[in-house]
Coordinates of C-alpha atoms and ligand atoms in Angstrom, one line a residue:
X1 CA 31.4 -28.9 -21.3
X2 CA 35.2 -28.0 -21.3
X3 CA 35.9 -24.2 -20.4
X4 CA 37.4 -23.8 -23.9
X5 CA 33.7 -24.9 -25.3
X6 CA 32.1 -22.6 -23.1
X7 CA 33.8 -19.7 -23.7
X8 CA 33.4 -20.4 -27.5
X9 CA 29.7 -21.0 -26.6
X10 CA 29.2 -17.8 -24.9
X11 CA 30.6 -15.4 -27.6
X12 CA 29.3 -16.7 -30.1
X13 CA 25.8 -16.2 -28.6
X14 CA 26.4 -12.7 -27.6
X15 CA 27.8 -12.2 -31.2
X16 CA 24.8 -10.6 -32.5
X17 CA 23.9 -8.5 -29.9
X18 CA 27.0 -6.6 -30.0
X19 CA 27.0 -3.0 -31.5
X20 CA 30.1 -2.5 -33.7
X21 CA 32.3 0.7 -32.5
X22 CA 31.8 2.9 -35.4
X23 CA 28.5 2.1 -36.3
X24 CA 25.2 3.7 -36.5
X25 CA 22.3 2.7 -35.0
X26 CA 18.8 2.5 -35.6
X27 CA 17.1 0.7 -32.8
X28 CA 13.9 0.1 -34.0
X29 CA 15.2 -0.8 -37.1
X30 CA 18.3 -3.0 -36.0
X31 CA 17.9 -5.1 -33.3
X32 CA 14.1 -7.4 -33.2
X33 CA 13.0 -7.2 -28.9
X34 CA 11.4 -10.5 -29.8
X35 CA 14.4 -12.3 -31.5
X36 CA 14.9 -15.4 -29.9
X37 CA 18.1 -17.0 -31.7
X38 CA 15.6 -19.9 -32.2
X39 CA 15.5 -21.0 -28.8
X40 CA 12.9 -22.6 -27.1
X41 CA 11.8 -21.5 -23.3
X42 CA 12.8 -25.0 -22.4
X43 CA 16.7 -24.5 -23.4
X44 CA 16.9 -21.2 -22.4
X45 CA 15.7 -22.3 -18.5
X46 CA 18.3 -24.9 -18.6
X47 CA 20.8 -22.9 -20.4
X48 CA 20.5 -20.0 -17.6
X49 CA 20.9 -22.7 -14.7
X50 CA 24.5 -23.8 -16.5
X51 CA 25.4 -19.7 -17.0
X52 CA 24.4 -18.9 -13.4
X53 CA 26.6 -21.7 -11.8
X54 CA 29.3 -20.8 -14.2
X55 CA 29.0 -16.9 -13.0
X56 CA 29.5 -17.9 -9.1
X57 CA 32.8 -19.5 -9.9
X58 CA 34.2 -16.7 -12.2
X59 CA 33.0 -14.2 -9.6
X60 CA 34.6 -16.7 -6.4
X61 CA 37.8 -16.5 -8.5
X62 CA 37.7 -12.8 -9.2
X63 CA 37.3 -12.2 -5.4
X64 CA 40.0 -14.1 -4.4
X65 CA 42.2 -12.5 -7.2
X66 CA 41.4 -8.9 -6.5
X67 CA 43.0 -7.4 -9.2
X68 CA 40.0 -6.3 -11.9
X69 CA 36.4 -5.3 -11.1
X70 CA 33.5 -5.6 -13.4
X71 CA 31.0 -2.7 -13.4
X72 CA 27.9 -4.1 -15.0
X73 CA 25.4 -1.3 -16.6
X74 CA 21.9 -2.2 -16.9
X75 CA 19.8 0.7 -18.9
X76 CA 15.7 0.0 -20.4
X77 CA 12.7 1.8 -20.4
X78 CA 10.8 1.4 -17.7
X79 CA 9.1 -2.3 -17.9
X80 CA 12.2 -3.3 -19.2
X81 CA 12.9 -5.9 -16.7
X82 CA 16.0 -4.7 -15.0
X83 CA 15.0 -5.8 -11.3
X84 CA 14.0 -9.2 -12.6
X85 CA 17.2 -9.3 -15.0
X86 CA 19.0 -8.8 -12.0
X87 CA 17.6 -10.6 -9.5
X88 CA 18.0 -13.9 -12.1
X89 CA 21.5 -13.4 -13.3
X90 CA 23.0 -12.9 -9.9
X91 CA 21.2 -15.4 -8.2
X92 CA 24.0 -17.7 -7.8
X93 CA 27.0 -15.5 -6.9
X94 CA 27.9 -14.8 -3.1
X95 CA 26.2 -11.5 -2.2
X96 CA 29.4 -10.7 -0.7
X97 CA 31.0 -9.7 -3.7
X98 CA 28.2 -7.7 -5.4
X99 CA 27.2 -4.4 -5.2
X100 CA 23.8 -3.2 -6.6
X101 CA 23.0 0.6 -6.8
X102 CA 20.2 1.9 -8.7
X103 CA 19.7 5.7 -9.6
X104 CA 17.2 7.9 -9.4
X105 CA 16.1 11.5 -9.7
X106 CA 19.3 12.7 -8.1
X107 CA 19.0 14.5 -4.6
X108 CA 20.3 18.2 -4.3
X109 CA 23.7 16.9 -2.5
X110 CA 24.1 15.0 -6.1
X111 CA 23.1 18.1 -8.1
X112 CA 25.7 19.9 -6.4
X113 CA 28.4 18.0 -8.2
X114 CA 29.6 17.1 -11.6
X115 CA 27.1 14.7 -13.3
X116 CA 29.0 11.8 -13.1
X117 CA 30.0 12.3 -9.1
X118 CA 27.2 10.2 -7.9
X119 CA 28.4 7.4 -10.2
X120 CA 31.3 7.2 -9.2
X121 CA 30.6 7.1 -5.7
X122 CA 29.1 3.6 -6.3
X123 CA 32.4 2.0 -8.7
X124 CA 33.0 -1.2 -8.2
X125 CA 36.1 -2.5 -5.8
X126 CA 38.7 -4.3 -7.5
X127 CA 36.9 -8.2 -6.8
X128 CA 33.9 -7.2 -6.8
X129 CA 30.9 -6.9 -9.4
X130 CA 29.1 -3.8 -9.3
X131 CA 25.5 -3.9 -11.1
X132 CA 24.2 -0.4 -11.8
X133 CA 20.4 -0.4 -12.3
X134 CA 20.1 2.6 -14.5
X135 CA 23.2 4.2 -14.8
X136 CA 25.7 7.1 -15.7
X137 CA 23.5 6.8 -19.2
X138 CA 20.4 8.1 -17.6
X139 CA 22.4 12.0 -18.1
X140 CA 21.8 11.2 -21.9
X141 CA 18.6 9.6 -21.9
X142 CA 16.0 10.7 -19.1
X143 CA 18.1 14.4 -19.0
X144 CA 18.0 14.7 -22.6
X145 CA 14.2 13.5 -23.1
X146 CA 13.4 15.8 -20.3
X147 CA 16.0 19.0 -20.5
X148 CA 14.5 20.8 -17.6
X149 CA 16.8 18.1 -15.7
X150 CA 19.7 19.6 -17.0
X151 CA 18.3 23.0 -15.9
X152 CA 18.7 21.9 -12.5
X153 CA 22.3 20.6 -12.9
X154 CA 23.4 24.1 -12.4
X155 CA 25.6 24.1 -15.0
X156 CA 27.5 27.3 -15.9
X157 CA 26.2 28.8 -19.2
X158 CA 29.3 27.3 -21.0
X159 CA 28.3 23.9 -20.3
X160 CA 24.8 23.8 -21.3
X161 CA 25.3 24.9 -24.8
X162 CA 23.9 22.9 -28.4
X163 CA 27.2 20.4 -27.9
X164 CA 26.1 19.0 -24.5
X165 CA 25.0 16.1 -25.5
X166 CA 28.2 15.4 -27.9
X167 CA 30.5 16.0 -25.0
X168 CA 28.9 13.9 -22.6
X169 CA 29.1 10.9 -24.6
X170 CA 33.0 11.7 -25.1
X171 CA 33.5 12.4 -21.6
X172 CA 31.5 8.8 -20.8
X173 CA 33.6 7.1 -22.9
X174 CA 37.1 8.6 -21.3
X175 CA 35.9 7.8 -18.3
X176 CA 34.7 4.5 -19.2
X177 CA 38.3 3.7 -20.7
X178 CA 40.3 5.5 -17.7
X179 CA 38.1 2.8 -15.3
X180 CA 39.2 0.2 -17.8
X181 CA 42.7 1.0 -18.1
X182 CA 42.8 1.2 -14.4
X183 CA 41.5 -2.6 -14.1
X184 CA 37.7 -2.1 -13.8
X185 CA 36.1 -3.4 -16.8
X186 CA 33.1 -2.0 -18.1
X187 CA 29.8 -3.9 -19.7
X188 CA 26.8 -2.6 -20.6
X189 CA 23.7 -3.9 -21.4
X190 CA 20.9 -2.1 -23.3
X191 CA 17.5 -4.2 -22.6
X192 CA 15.5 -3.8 -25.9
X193 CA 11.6 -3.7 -25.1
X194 CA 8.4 -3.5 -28.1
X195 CA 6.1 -0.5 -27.1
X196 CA 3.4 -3.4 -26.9
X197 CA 5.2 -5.7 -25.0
X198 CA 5.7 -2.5 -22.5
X199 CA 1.6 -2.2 -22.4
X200 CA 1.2 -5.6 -21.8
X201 CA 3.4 -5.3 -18.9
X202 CA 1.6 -1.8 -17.5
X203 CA -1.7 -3.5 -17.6
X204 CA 0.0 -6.5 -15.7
X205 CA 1.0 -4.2 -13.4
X206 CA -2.4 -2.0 -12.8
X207 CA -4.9 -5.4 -12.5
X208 CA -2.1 -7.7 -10.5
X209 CA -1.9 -5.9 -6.5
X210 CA 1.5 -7.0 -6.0
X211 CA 2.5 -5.6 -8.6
X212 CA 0.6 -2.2 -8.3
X213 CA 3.8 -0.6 -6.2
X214 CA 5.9 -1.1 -9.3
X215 CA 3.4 1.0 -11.1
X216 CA 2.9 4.7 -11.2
X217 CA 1.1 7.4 -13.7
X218 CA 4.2 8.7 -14.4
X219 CA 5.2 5.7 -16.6
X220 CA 2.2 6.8 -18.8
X221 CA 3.2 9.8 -19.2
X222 CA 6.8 8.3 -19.8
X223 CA 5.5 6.4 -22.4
X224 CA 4.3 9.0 -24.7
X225 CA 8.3 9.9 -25.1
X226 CA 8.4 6.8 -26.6
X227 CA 9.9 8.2 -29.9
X228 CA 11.7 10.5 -28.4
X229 CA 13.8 7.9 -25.9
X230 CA 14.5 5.6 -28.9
X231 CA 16.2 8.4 -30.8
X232 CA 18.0 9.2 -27.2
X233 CA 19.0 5.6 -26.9
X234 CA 19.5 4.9 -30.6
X235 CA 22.6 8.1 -30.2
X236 CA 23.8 6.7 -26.9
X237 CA 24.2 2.6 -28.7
X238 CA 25.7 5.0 -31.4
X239 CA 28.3 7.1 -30.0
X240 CA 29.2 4.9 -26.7
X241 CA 29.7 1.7 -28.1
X242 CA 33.6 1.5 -27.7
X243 CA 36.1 -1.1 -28.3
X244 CA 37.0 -1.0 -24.3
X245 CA 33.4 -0.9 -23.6
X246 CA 30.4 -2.2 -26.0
X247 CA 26.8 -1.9 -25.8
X248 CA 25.2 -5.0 -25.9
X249 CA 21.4 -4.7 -27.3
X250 CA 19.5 -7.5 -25.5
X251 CA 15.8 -8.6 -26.7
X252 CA 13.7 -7.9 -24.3
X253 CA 10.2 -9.2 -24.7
X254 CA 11.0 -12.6 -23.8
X255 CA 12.4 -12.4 -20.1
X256 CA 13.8 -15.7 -20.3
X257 CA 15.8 -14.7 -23.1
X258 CA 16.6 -11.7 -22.1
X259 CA 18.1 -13.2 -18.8
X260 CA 20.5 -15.5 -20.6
X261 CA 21.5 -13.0 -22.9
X262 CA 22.5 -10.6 -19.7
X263 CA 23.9 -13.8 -18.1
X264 CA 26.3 -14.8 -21.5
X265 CA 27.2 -10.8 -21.5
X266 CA 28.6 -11.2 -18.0
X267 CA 30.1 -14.1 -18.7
X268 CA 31.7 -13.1 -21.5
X269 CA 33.2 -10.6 -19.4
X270 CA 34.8 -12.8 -16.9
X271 CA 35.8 -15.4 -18.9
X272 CA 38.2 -12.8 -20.8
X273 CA 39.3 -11.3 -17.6
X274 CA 40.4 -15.3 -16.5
X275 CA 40.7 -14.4 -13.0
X276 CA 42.8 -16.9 -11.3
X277 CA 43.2 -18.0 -7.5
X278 CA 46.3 -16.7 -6.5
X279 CA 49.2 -19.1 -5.9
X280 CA 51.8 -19.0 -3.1
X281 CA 55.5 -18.3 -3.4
X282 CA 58.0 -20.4 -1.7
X283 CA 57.8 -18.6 1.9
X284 CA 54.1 -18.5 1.9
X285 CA 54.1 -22.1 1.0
X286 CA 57.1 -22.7 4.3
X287 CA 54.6 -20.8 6.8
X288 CA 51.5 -22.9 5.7
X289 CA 53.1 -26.3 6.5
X290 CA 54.7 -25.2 9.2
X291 CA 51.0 -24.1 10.7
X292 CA 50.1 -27.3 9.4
X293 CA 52.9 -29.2 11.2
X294 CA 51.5 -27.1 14.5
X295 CA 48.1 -27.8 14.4
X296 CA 48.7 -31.4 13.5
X297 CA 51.0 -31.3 16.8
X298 CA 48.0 -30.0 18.8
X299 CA 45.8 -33.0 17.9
X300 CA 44.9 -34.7 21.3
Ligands
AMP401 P1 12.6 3.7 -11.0 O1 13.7 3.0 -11.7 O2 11.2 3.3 -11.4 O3 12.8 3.6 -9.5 O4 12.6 5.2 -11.4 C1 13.7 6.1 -11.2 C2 13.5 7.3 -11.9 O5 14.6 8.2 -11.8 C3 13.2 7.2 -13.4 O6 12.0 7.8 -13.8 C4 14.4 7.8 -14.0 O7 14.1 8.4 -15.2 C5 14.8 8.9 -13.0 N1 16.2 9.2 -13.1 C6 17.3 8.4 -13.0 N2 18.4 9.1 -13.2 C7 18.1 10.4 -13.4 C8 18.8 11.6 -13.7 N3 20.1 11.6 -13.7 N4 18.1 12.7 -13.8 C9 16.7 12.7 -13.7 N5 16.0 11.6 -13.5 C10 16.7 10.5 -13.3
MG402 MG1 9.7 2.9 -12.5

């Protein structure tokens, strides 16, 4: 396939998982976690093989280039399948160039900074491809589900007032288009799991013992917020979906299909940015036959 019919290929895939700046979201109304685009397992396999080789080229070129960085966002509820979203999409690229930092509850060094200090911490270089596993959204989602987080933020009073939330989201996106102006492009990916599908995957992980460490009570308890964190992320697609930065809602009860749909989101990505190897002036050119003319001298 020609570049120019991948690219083509690639957006219009990710088309409909795009949320519109602007628009209002209701997840569980909106976006289907078992929509499929009418693919069959089959093509999807095949279709993730062509997206991953395609990645490790874009991501050889950006390197070399070392001009932008791409700071990829993965957020879910827990089950989601971000580790496995991960470890799928990136399979092909050279670990070199990728950075992977997940968050948790942050530690007291964290609390004792602005919210999104830790974050940054973790940006992206320019060439490289930073994957956040949870990210900068978790201080709208998890803190907002569960305010006594923000209680330990130690916040002064005038921060924590009934606008909070409001201001977070514009202070996300500023900061989202400062790192964009500034050459790091931001994508973010919003994996889209069916409470069922999310007990289906529990019980997997209670009766299957390799799979018991990914497990804890705590997700149970999680999961009775279940209303609560699809209002939460239903605000966050609303408010934080930005020209410079959109939210791309990705099925996720299929995780083949939710691995190609990360992988096209990426590639999307990439593809606009066009990195290119860079090419030598005159001099540069001179000094590299001349080396040439010297090792070829050497030759016994
Ligand atoms: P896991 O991804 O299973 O390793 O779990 C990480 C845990 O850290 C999740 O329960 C998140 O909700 C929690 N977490 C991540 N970021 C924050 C945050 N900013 N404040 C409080 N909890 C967080
Ligand atoms: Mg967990």
């Amino acid at each position: 396939m020609s570049d120019g019919r991948a690219a083509k290929r690639v957006a219009k895939f990710i088309k409909p998982l795009r949320v519109k700046p602007g628009s209002t979201v209701d997840l569980t109304e909106d976006f289907d976690p078992r929509y499929k685009a009418g693919m069959k397992k089959r093509d999807g396999v095949e279709l993730l093989r062509t997206g991953v080789s395609l990645l490790a080229d874009y991501q050889a070129r950006l390197a070399a280039q070392d001009t932008y960085g791409v700071l990829f966002c993965l957020q879910a509820i827990d089950a989601g399948g971000k580790d496995g979203t991960i470890r799928h999409v990136m399979s092909g690229v050279n670990p070199q160039g990728v950075r992977v930092s997940g968050f948790k509850v942050p530690s007291a060094e964290e609390l004792d900074h602005d919210y999104l200090w830790r974050y940054a911490q973790r940006l992206p270089s320019r060439g490289e491809i930073g994957i956040f596993n949870r990210s900068h959204y978790e201080e709208v989602l998890v803190v907002r589900v569960h305010p006594e987080n923000l209680d330990r933020q130690k916040l002064p009073e005038e921060a924590k007032g009934p606008d909070v939330w409001q201001r977070r989201y514009r202070e996300i996106n500023d900061w989202e288009r400062y790192l964009t102006d500034n050459g790091i492009k931001v994508v973010k990916v919003f994996l889209n799991l069916s409470k069922e599908e999310q007990r289906l995957r529990f019980l997997k992980r209670i009766d299957r013992p390799e799979k018991n460490w990914k497990f804890s009570a705590a997700d149970v308890r999680e999961r009775e917020h279940w209303d609560d964190y699809q209002e939460a992320f239903s605000e966050m697609l609303s408010a934080t979906s930005t020209p410079w930065a959109p939210w791309y809602v990705v099925p996720a009860d299929r995780k083949w299909f939710a691995r190609i749909s990360a992988a096209a989101v990426l590639a999307h990505t990439l593809i606009g940015i066009d990195p290119q190897y860079p090419s030598l002036d005159g001099r540069a050119r001179k000094e590299l036959l001349a080396a040439r003319g010297g090792l070829e001298a050497e030759a016994p």
